[in-house]
GROMACS .gro file of C-alpha atoms in nm:
model
  363
    1MET     CA    1  -0.014   0.028   0.020
    2LYS     CA    2   0.095   0.347  -0.082
    3LYS     CA    3   0.324   0.506   0.178
    4SER     CA    4   0.090   0.841   0.175
    5ILE     CA    5  -0.261   0.776   0.243
    6ASN     CA    6  -0.605   0.988   0.290
    7VAL     CA    7  -0.808   0.962   0.550
    8ILE     CA    8  -1.125   1.147   0.721
    9ILE     CA    9  -1.226   1.063   1.062
   10SER     CA   10  -1.585   1.126   1.154
   11GLY     CA   11  -1.750   1.117   1.513
   12GLY     CA   12  -1.786   1.329   1.842
   13GLY     CA   13  -2.065   1.450   2.067
   14THR     CA   14  -1.882   1.272   2.395
   15GLY     CA   15  -1.589   1.131   2.492
   16GLY     CA   16  -1.733   0.892   2.379
   17HIS     CA   17  -1.707   0.887   2.022
   18ILE     CA   18  -1.404   1.101   2.008
   19TYR     CA   19  -1.180   0.922   2.204
   20PRO     CA   20  -1.185   0.592   1.962
   21ALA     CA   21  -1.135   0.842   1.732
   22ILE     CA   22  -0.795   0.980   1.837
   23ALA     CA   23  -0.691   0.600   1.916
   24ILE     CA   24  -0.767   0.518   1.535
   25ALA     CA   25  -0.591   0.831   1.408
   26ASN     CA   26  -0.294   0.782   1.640
   27GLU     CA   27  -0.287   0.415   1.491
   28ILE     CA   28  -0.247   0.467   1.130
   29LYS     CA   29  -0.032   0.760   1.186
   30LEU     CA   30   0.219   0.463   1.362
   31ARG     CA   31   0.190   0.246   1.055
   32TYR     CA   32   0.189   0.547   0.813
   33PRO     CA   33   0.349   0.860   0.907
   34GLU     CA   34   0.305   1.039   0.657
   35ALA     CA   35  -0.043   0.957   0.640
   36ASN     CA   36  -0.298   1.291   0.628
   37ILE     CA   37  -0.612   1.277   0.879
   38LEU     CA   38  -0.882   1.536   0.873
   39PHE     CA   39  -1.049   1.528   1.114
   40VAL     CA   40  -1.474   1.675   1.054
   41GLY     CA   41  -1.698   1.753   1.387
   42ALA     CA   42  -2.036   1.925   1.482
   43LYS     CA   43  -1.943   2.293   1.476
   44ASP     CA   44  -2.053   2.350   1.891
   45LYS     CA   45  -1.932   2.066   2.026
   46MET     CA   46  -1.590   1.932   2.210
   47GLU     CA   47  -1.466   1.689   1.925
   48MET     CA   48  -1.366   2.093   1.819
   49GLU     CA   49  -1.146   2.135   2.074
   50LYS     CA   50  -1.081   1.793   2.204
   51VAL     CA   51  -0.887   1.669   1.877
   52PRO     CA   52  -0.678   2.020   1.765
   53LYS     CA   53  -0.513   1.921   2.150
   54ALA     CA   54  -0.432   1.562   2.029
   55GLY     CA   55  -0.268   1.707   1.716
   56TYR     CA   56  -0.528   1.656   1.476
   57ASP     CA   57  -0.670   1.902   1.172
   58ILE     CA   58  -1.091   1.893   1.211
   59LYS     CA   59  -1.346   2.124   1.004
   60GLY     CA   60  -1.725   2.188   1.161
   61LEU     CA   61  -2.068   2.086   1.034
   62TRP     CA   62  -2.349   2.289   1.157
   63ILE     CA   63  -2.511   1.986   1.281
   64SER     CA   64  -2.721   1.843   1.580
   65GLY     CA   65  -2.922   1.559   1.627
   66ILE     CA   66  -3.355   1.586   1.627
   67GLN     CA   67  -3.471   1.657   1.972
   68ARG     CA   68  -3.824   1.441   2.123
   69LYS     CA   69  -4.009   1.759   2.137
   70LEU     CA   70  -4.120   1.993   1.895
   71THR     CA   71  -3.811   2.251   1.943
   72PHE     CA   72  -3.674   2.590   1.701
   73SER     CA   73  -3.415   2.352   1.653
   74ASN     CA   74  -3.561   2.085   1.525
   75LEU     CA   75  -3.763   2.310   1.262
   76ILE     CA   76  -3.427   2.430   1.135
   77PHE     CA   77  -3.268   2.032   1.104
   78PRO     CA   78  -3.380   2.035   0.743
   79PHE     CA   79  -3.151   2.370   0.635
   80LYS     CA   80  -2.906   2.255   0.889
   81LEU     CA   81  -2.882   1.866   0.767
   82ILE     CA   82  -2.866   1.996   0.395
   83SER     CA   83  -2.555   2.286   0.505
   84SER     CA   84  -2.378   1.966   0.630
   85LEU     CA   85  -2.359   1.730   0.341
   86TRP     CA   86  -2.271   2.038   0.106
   87LYS     CA   87  -2.017   2.085   0.318
   88ALA     CA   88  -1.892   1.708   0.384
   89ASN     CA   89  -1.872   1.707   0.005
   90LYS     CA   90  -1.694   1.976  -0.057
   91ILE     CA   91  -1.414   1.852   0.208
   92ILE     CA   92  -1.450   1.478   0.024
   93ASN     CA   93  -1.374   1.670  -0.316
   94LYS     CA   94  -1.110   1.839  -0.148
   95PHE     CA   95  -0.919   1.612   0.073
   96LYS     CA   96  -0.998   1.331  -0.198
   97PRO     CA   97  -0.982   1.070   0.093
   98ASP     CA   98  -0.938   0.702   0.044
   99VAL     CA   99  -1.139   0.577   0.280
  100VAL     CA  100  -1.378   0.763   0.547
  101ILE     CA  101  -1.414   0.604   0.876
  102GLY     CA  102  -1.748   0.696   1.111
  103THR     CA  103  -1.675   0.683   1.529
  104GLY     CA  104  -2.066   0.771   1.580
  105GLY     CA  105  -2.199   1.098   1.661
  106PHE     CA  106  -2.425   1.414   1.450
  107ALA     CA  107  -2.121   1.501   1.212
  108SER     CA  108  -2.075   1.125   1.136
  109GLY     CA  109  -2.381   1.091   0.870
  110PRO     CA  110  -2.323   1.372   0.631
  111THR     CA  111  -1.984   1.300   0.628
  112LEU     CA  112  -2.041   0.884   0.571
  113MET     CA  113  -2.366   1.012   0.324
  114MET     CA  114  -2.120   1.125   0.110
  115ALA     CA  115  -1.831   0.954   0.110
  116ASN     CA  116  -2.114   0.632   0.016
  117ARG     CA  117  -2.222   0.817  -0.249
  118LYS     CA  118  -1.867   0.897  -0.418
  119LYS     CA  119  -1.793   0.517  -0.365
  120ILE     CA  120  -1.509   0.564  -0.076
  121PRO     CA  121  -1.472   0.306   0.063
  122THR     CA  122  -1.595   0.352   0.456
  123LEU     CA  123  -1.600   0.253   0.803
  124ILE     CA  124  -1.838   0.217   1.069
  125GLN     CA  125  -1.670   0.169   1.455
  126GLU     CA  126  -2.043   0.122   1.636
  127GLN     CA  127  -1.898   0.123   2.003
  128ASN     CA  128  -2.257   0.044   2.189
  129SER     CA  129  -2.408  -0.262   2.216
  130TYR     CA  130  -2.696  -0.091   2.096
  131PRO     CA  131  -2.666   0.171   1.828
  132GLY     CA  132  -2.787   0.477   1.696
  133ILE     CA  133  -3.003   0.598   1.425
  134THR     CA  134  -2.727   0.760   1.225
  135ASN     CA  135  -2.511   0.416   1.227
  136LYS     CA  136  -2.815   0.239   1.147
  137LEU     CA  137  -2.856   0.415   0.845
  138LEU     CA  138  -2.484   0.404   0.720
  139ALA     CA  139  -2.431   0.064   0.811
  140LYS     CA  140  -2.657  -0.012   0.460
  141LYS     CA  141  -2.407   0.124   0.288
  142ALA     CA  142  -2.099   0.073   0.470
  143HIS     CA  143  -1.828  -0.130   0.355
  144LYS     CA  144  -1.692  -0.250   0.713
  145ILE     CA  145  -1.862  -0.261   1.073
  146CYS     CA  146  -1.681  -0.278   1.333
  147VAL     CA  147  -1.859  -0.354   1.655
  148ALA     CA  148  -1.770  -0.385   2.034
  149TYR     CA  149  -2.067  -0.671   2.119
  150ASP     CA  150  -2.247  -0.967   2.063
  151ASN     CA  151  -2.577  -1.028   1.845
  152LEU     CA  152  -2.599  -0.675   1.650
  153GLU     CA  153  -2.704  -0.844   1.380
  154ARG     CA  154  -3.029  -0.753   1.431
  155PHE     CA  155  -2.893  -0.406   1.298
  156PHE     CA  156  -2.653  -0.456   1.055
  157PRO     CA  157  -2.595  -0.655   0.783
  158LEU     CA  158  -2.380  -0.939   0.894
  159ASN     CA  159  -2.181  -1.031   0.638
  160LYS     CA  160  -2.019  -0.660   0.760
  161ILE     CA  161  -1.987  -0.722   1.150
  162VAL     CA  162  -1.659  -0.781   1.264
  163LYS     CA  163  -1.588  -0.854   1.671
  164THR     CA  164  -1.310  -0.604   1.756
  165GLY     CA  165  -1.362  -0.387   2.059
  166ASN     CA  166  -1.418  -0.007   2.132
  167PRO     CA  167  -1.014   0.114   2.111
  168VAL     CA  168  -0.905   0.206   2.414
  169ARG     CA  169  -0.578   0.406   2.578
  170GLN     CA  170  -0.271   0.168   2.527
  171ASP     CA  171  -0.207   0.298   2.844
  172LEU     CA  172  -0.432   0.101   3.022
  173LEU     CA  173  -0.300  -0.260   2.964
  174SER     CA  174   0.013  -0.230   3.242
  175ILE     CA  175  -0.207  -0.090   3.526
  176HIS     CA  176  -0.079  -0.367   3.752
  177THR     CA  177   0.229  -0.251   3.766
  178LYS     CA  178   0.126   0.122   3.851
  179VAL     CA  179  -0.023   0.089   4.178
  180GLU     CA  180   0.271   0.265   4.411
  181GLU     CA  181   0.299   0.526   4.180
  182ALA     CA  182  -0.071   0.613   4.159
  183LYS     CA  183  -0.100   0.642   4.479
  184THR     CA  184   0.196   0.879   4.535
  185PHE     CA  185   0.053   1.081   4.226
  186PHE     CA  186  -0.334   1.070   4.400
  187LYS     CA  187  -0.139   1.121   4.752
  188LEU     CA  188  -0.376   0.837   4.928
  189ASP     CA  189  -0.355   0.666   5.244
  190LYS     CA  190  -0.202   0.351   5.140
  191LYS     CA  191  -0.350   0.155   5.493
  192LYS     CA  192  -0.716   0.251   5.308
  193LYS     CA  193  -0.914   0.191   5.054
  194THR     CA  194  -1.010   0.403   4.792
  195VAL     CA  195  -1.291   0.436   4.527
  196LEU     CA  196  -1.307   0.578   4.216
  197VAL     CA  197  -1.616   0.753   4.075
  198ILE     CA  198  -1.637   0.861   3.731
  199GLY     CA  199  -1.958   1.024   3.493
  200GLY     CA  200  -1.793   1.100   3.210
  201SER     CA  201  -1.664   1.446   3.083
  202LEU     CA  202  -1.920   1.612   3.167
  203GLY     CA  203  -2.035   1.479   3.506
  204ALA     CA  204  -2.319   1.268   3.600
  205LYS     CA  205  -2.585   1.476   3.795
  206ARG     CA  206  -2.734   1.180   4.023
  207VAL     CA  207  -2.432   1.028   4.050
  208ASN     CA  208  -2.269   1.331   4.196
  209GLN     CA  209  -2.538   1.406   4.406
  210LEU     CA  210  -2.557   0.980   4.550
  211ILE     CA  211  -2.183   1.066   4.664
  212VAL     CA  212  -2.295   1.423   4.872
  213THR     CA  213  -2.557   1.152   5.027
  214GLU     CA  214  -2.246   0.927   5.070
  215LEU     CA  215  -2.001   1.071   5.226
  216ASP     CA  216  -2.087   1.003   5.562
  217PHE     CA  217  -2.049   0.598   5.443
  218PHE     CA  218  -1.790   0.611   5.258
  219LYS     CA  219  -1.603   0.764   5.549
  220ASN     CA  220  -1.765   0.522   5.841
  221GLN     CA  221  -1.602   0.241   5.614
  222GLU     CA  222  -1.251   0.448   5.599
  223ILE     CA  223  -1.293   0.429   5.258
  224GLN     CA  224  -1.094   0.717   5.047
  225LEU     CA  225  -1.261   0.885   4.711
  226ILE     CA  226  -1.104   0.999   4.346
  227TRP     CA  227  -1.471   1.154   4.257
  228GLN     CA  228  -1.432   1.312   3.937
  229CYS     CA  229  -1.780   1.494   3.875
  230GLY     CA  230  -1.719   1.682   3.567
  231LYS     CA  231  -1.661   1.983   3.393
  232LEU     CA  232  -2.075   2.087   3.445
  233TYR     CA  233  -2.002   2.035   3.859
  234TYR     CA  234  -1.667   2.094   3.927
  235GLN     CA  235  -1.746   2.422   4.102
  236GLN     CA  236  -2.033   2.325   4.319
  237TYR     CA  237  -1.845   2.008   4.418
  238LYS     CA  238  -1.512   2.140   4.488
  239GLU     CA  239  -1.558   2.267   4.831
  240PHE     CA  240  -1.582   1.867   4.900
  241ASN     CA  241  -1.157   1.892   4.897
  242LYS     CA  242  -1.131   2.059   5.268
  243ARG     CA  243  -1.229   1.671   5.322
  244GLU     CA  244  -0.901   1.458   5.373
  245ASP     CA  245  -1.087   1.178   5.259
  246VAL     CA  246  -1.206   1.317   4.938
  247GLN     CA  247  -1.048   1.443   4.621
  248VAL     CA  248  -1.249   1.634   4.385
  249HIS     CA  249  -1.154   1.630   4.023
  250GLU     CA  250  -1.291   1.805   3.721
  251PHE     CA  251  -1.141   1.561   3.479
  252LEU     CA  252  -0.844   1.325   3.560
  253ASN     CA  253  -0.590   1.370   3.302
  254ARG     CA  254  -0.421   0.998   3.448
  255MET     CA  255  -0.708   0.794   3.386
  256ASP     CA  256  -0.445   0.506   3.394
  257LEU     CA  257  -0.326   0.569   3.744
  258ALA     CA  258  -0.664   0.687   3.884
  259TYR     CA  259  -0.783   0.311   3.774
  260ALA     CA  260  -0.436   0.169   3.892
  261ALA     CA  261  -0.512   0.411   4.226
  262ALA     CA  262  -0.882   0.225   4.274
  263ASP     CA  263  -1.009  -0.054   4.463
  264TYR     CA  264  -1.353  -0.038   4.312
  265ILE     CA  265  -1.501   0.146   4.049
  266ILE     CA  266  -1.821   0.342   4.089
  267SER     CA  267  -1.910   0.401   3.716
  268ARG     CA  268  -2.174   0.540   3.407
  269ALA     CA  269  -2.216   0.314   3.143
  270GLY     CA  270  -2.085   0.453   2.835
  271ALA     CA  271  -1.885   0.205   2.564
  272SER     CA  272  -1.577   0.389   2.641
  273SER     CA  273  -1.592   0.338   2.976
  274VAL     CA  274  -1.743  -0.021   3.022
  275SER     CA  275  -1.457  -0.162   2.755
  276GLU     CA  276  -1.215   0.033   2.933
  277LEU     CA  277  -1.300  -0.113   3.270
  278CYS     CA  278  -1.312  -0.522   3.102
  279ILE     CA  279  -0.886  -0.435   3.123
  280VAL     CA  280  -0.906  -0.299   3.419
  281GLY     CA  281  -1.092  -0.573   3.590
  282LYS     CA  282  -1.166  -0.405   3.880
  283PRO     CA  283  -1.554  -0.430   4.073
  284THR     CA  284  -1.760  -0.215   3.933
  285LEU     CA  285  -2.069  -0.060   3.967
  286PHE     CA  286  -2.241   0.029   3.698
  287ILE     CA  287  -2.484   0.298   3.732
  288PRO     CA  288  -2.618   0.407   3.379
  289SER     CA  289  -2.744   0.702   3.244
  290PRO     CA  290  -3.127   0.656   3.163
  291ASN     CA  291  -3.096   0.985   2.911
  292VAL     CA  292  -2.935   0.826   2.649
  293ALA     CA  293  -3.053   0.764   2.289
  294GLU     CA  294  -3.282   0.394   2.334
  295ASP     CA  295  -3.185   0.377   2.708
  296HIS     CA  296  -2.815   0.204   2.599
  297GLN     CA  297  -2.618   0.233   2.869
  298THR     CA  298  -2.837   0.005   3.021
  299LYS     CA  299  -2.767  -0.226   2.735
  300ASN     CA  300  -2.389  -0.199   2.800
  301ALA     CA  301  -2.401  -0.213   3.167
  302ASN     CA  302  -2.653  -0.534   3.158
  303SER     CA  303  -2.396  -0.668   2.900
  304ILE     CA  304  -2.130  -0.747   3.133
  305VAL     CA  305  -2.382  -0.805   3.438
  306GLU     CA  306  -2.578  -1.104   3.257
  307LYS     CA  307  -2.203  -1.252   3.259
  308HIS     CA  308  -2.129  -1.235   3.677
  309GLY     CA  309  -1.823  -0.927   3.554
  310ALA     CA  310  -2.003  -0.651   3.687
  311ILE     CA  311  -2.281  -0.521   3.938
  312MET     CA  312  -2.590  -0.279   3.817
  313ILE     CA  313  -2.749  -0.022   4.033
  314LYS     CA  314  -2.995   0.190   3.806
  315GLU     CA  315  -3.116   0.566   3.937
  316SER     CA  316  -3.460   0.506   4.003
  317ASP     CA  317  -3.293   0.226   4.291
  318LEU     CA  318  -3.020   0.471   4.423
  319HIS     CA  319  -3.165   0.477   4.776
  320THR     CA  320  -3.066   0.105   4.791
  321PHE     CA  321  -2.731   0.227   4.700
  322SER     CA  322  -2.564   0.199   5.058
  323VAL     CA  323  -2.706  -0.189   5.100
  324VAL     CA  324  -2.586  -0.273   4.792
  325PHE     CA  325  -2.227  -0.135   4.835
  326GLU     CA  326  -2.158  -0.222   5.229
  327MET     CA  327  -2.254  -0.652   5.087
  328LEU     CA  328  -2.020  -0.636   4.788
  329LEU     CA  329  -1.761  -0.449   5.027
  330LYS     CA  330  -1.723  -0.803   5.316
  331ASP     CA  331  -1.764  -1.023   5.025
  332LYS     CA  332  -1.452  -1.082   4.904
  333GLY     CA  333  -1.487  -1.392   4.664
  334LYS     CA  334  -1.750  -1.122   4.508
  335GLN     CA  335  -1.517  -0.933   4.460
  336GLU     CA  336  -1.239  -1.131   4.279
  337SER     CA  337  -1.532  -1.320   4.052
  338LEU     CA  338  -1.654  -0.905   3.891
  339SER     CA  339  -1.273  -0.912   3.875
  340GLU     CA  340  -1.204  -1.202   3.682
  341ASN     CA  341  -1.533  -1.240   3.477
  342ILE     CA  342  -1.514  -0.862   3.405
  343LYS     CA  343  -1.126  -0.949   3.224
  344GLU     CA  344  -1.262  -1.236   3.022
  345LEU     CA  345  -1.483  -1.003   2.792
  346ALA     CA  346  -1.164  -0.764   2.799
  347LEU     CA  347  -1.072  -0.682   2.390
  348PRO     CA  348  -0.774  -0.490   2.433
  349ASN     CA  349  -0.676  -0.532   2.068
  350ALA     CA  350  -0.924  -0.350   1.913
  351THR     CA  351  -0.748  -0.055   1.796
  352ASN     CA  352  -0.488  -0.262   1.616
  353ASP     CA  353  -0.773  -0.503   1.472
  354ILE     CA  354  -0.989  -0.204   1.374
  355VAL     CA  355  -0.726  -0.050   1.167
  356ASN     CA  356  -0.626  -0.401   1.035
  357LYS     CA  357  -0.985  -0.396   0.852
  358ILE     CA  358  -0.886   0.015   0.735
  359GLU     CA  359  -0.620  -0.162   0.541
  360LYS     CA  360  -0.823  -0.389   0.370
  361LEU     CA  361  -1.055  -0.140   0.277
  362ILE     CA  362  -0.809   0.058   0.124
  363SER     CA  363  -0.585  -0.196  -0.092
   0.00000   0.00000   0.00000
């Protein structure tokens, strides 16, 4: 294959779509240092900030999702779509990609639609156990669909599906060697157990509210917290840093060390988080967000819970948290079995396998 290839990667809206896209770009760049990689995102979404920080160029489309109620945004959606299709067409004509990759999110729709129309090879990377409407529509014309869960032939053509898993940070593969470094980095009391709380890059309102109500429970259990409350909530909760057993973070730049330091993990169930936690292999309690399309976080979490790899509490049942978590703390056998079972679901070579498929499409 030629040394210099042109690749468009489109996806965003949340970290769950952006970080897999960046991981794929990094692997392509590793194999083909002279590759030209261009991202296409939605103008006002977080990818416009995160992608340039990762060292890649990005173009923005004027696109957003359809709301479930009548709004001004819904009324102008047809104009946004036409504008985005026109701009995606213009970008593709100028950049001349050898392949176009979609990782989900609003911008991937117009971008892959135009690529398919021009007979350019396209690949979809679907992170969730229940795909969104954009990827369902794109699947009909896509050449290959890389998935992380079983049974997606309900939504996608079986002959296009390849189970690869979701791309994860490669530094997570060696966290078992970083425990002492992690405890020093976070200035933890080495005599106490540590709970890591992660609710996504923006934060999770109900998870944060739960942690506030359970701070005394954690203290009584002699547990210290590394609590990533998210960008939207940091100002509200940073005062709890005054407590010696609590660390509140807006964002965790060293997730490898956060995972290494943790004895237990409380997390939302976004696809990227679930894939990472399978590799991390710590006793995990999922609190899925019910406020996402098709309730896909509950489905993601269920896929692990059904195989006895994690515990799940729905937001409607959070009043049972202290009882459920205390039972976990007291049951060493349960902790060990959860860790062993979730590790068996890990797919650590996802990024490599996805780029192998991309290479085949190009060649």
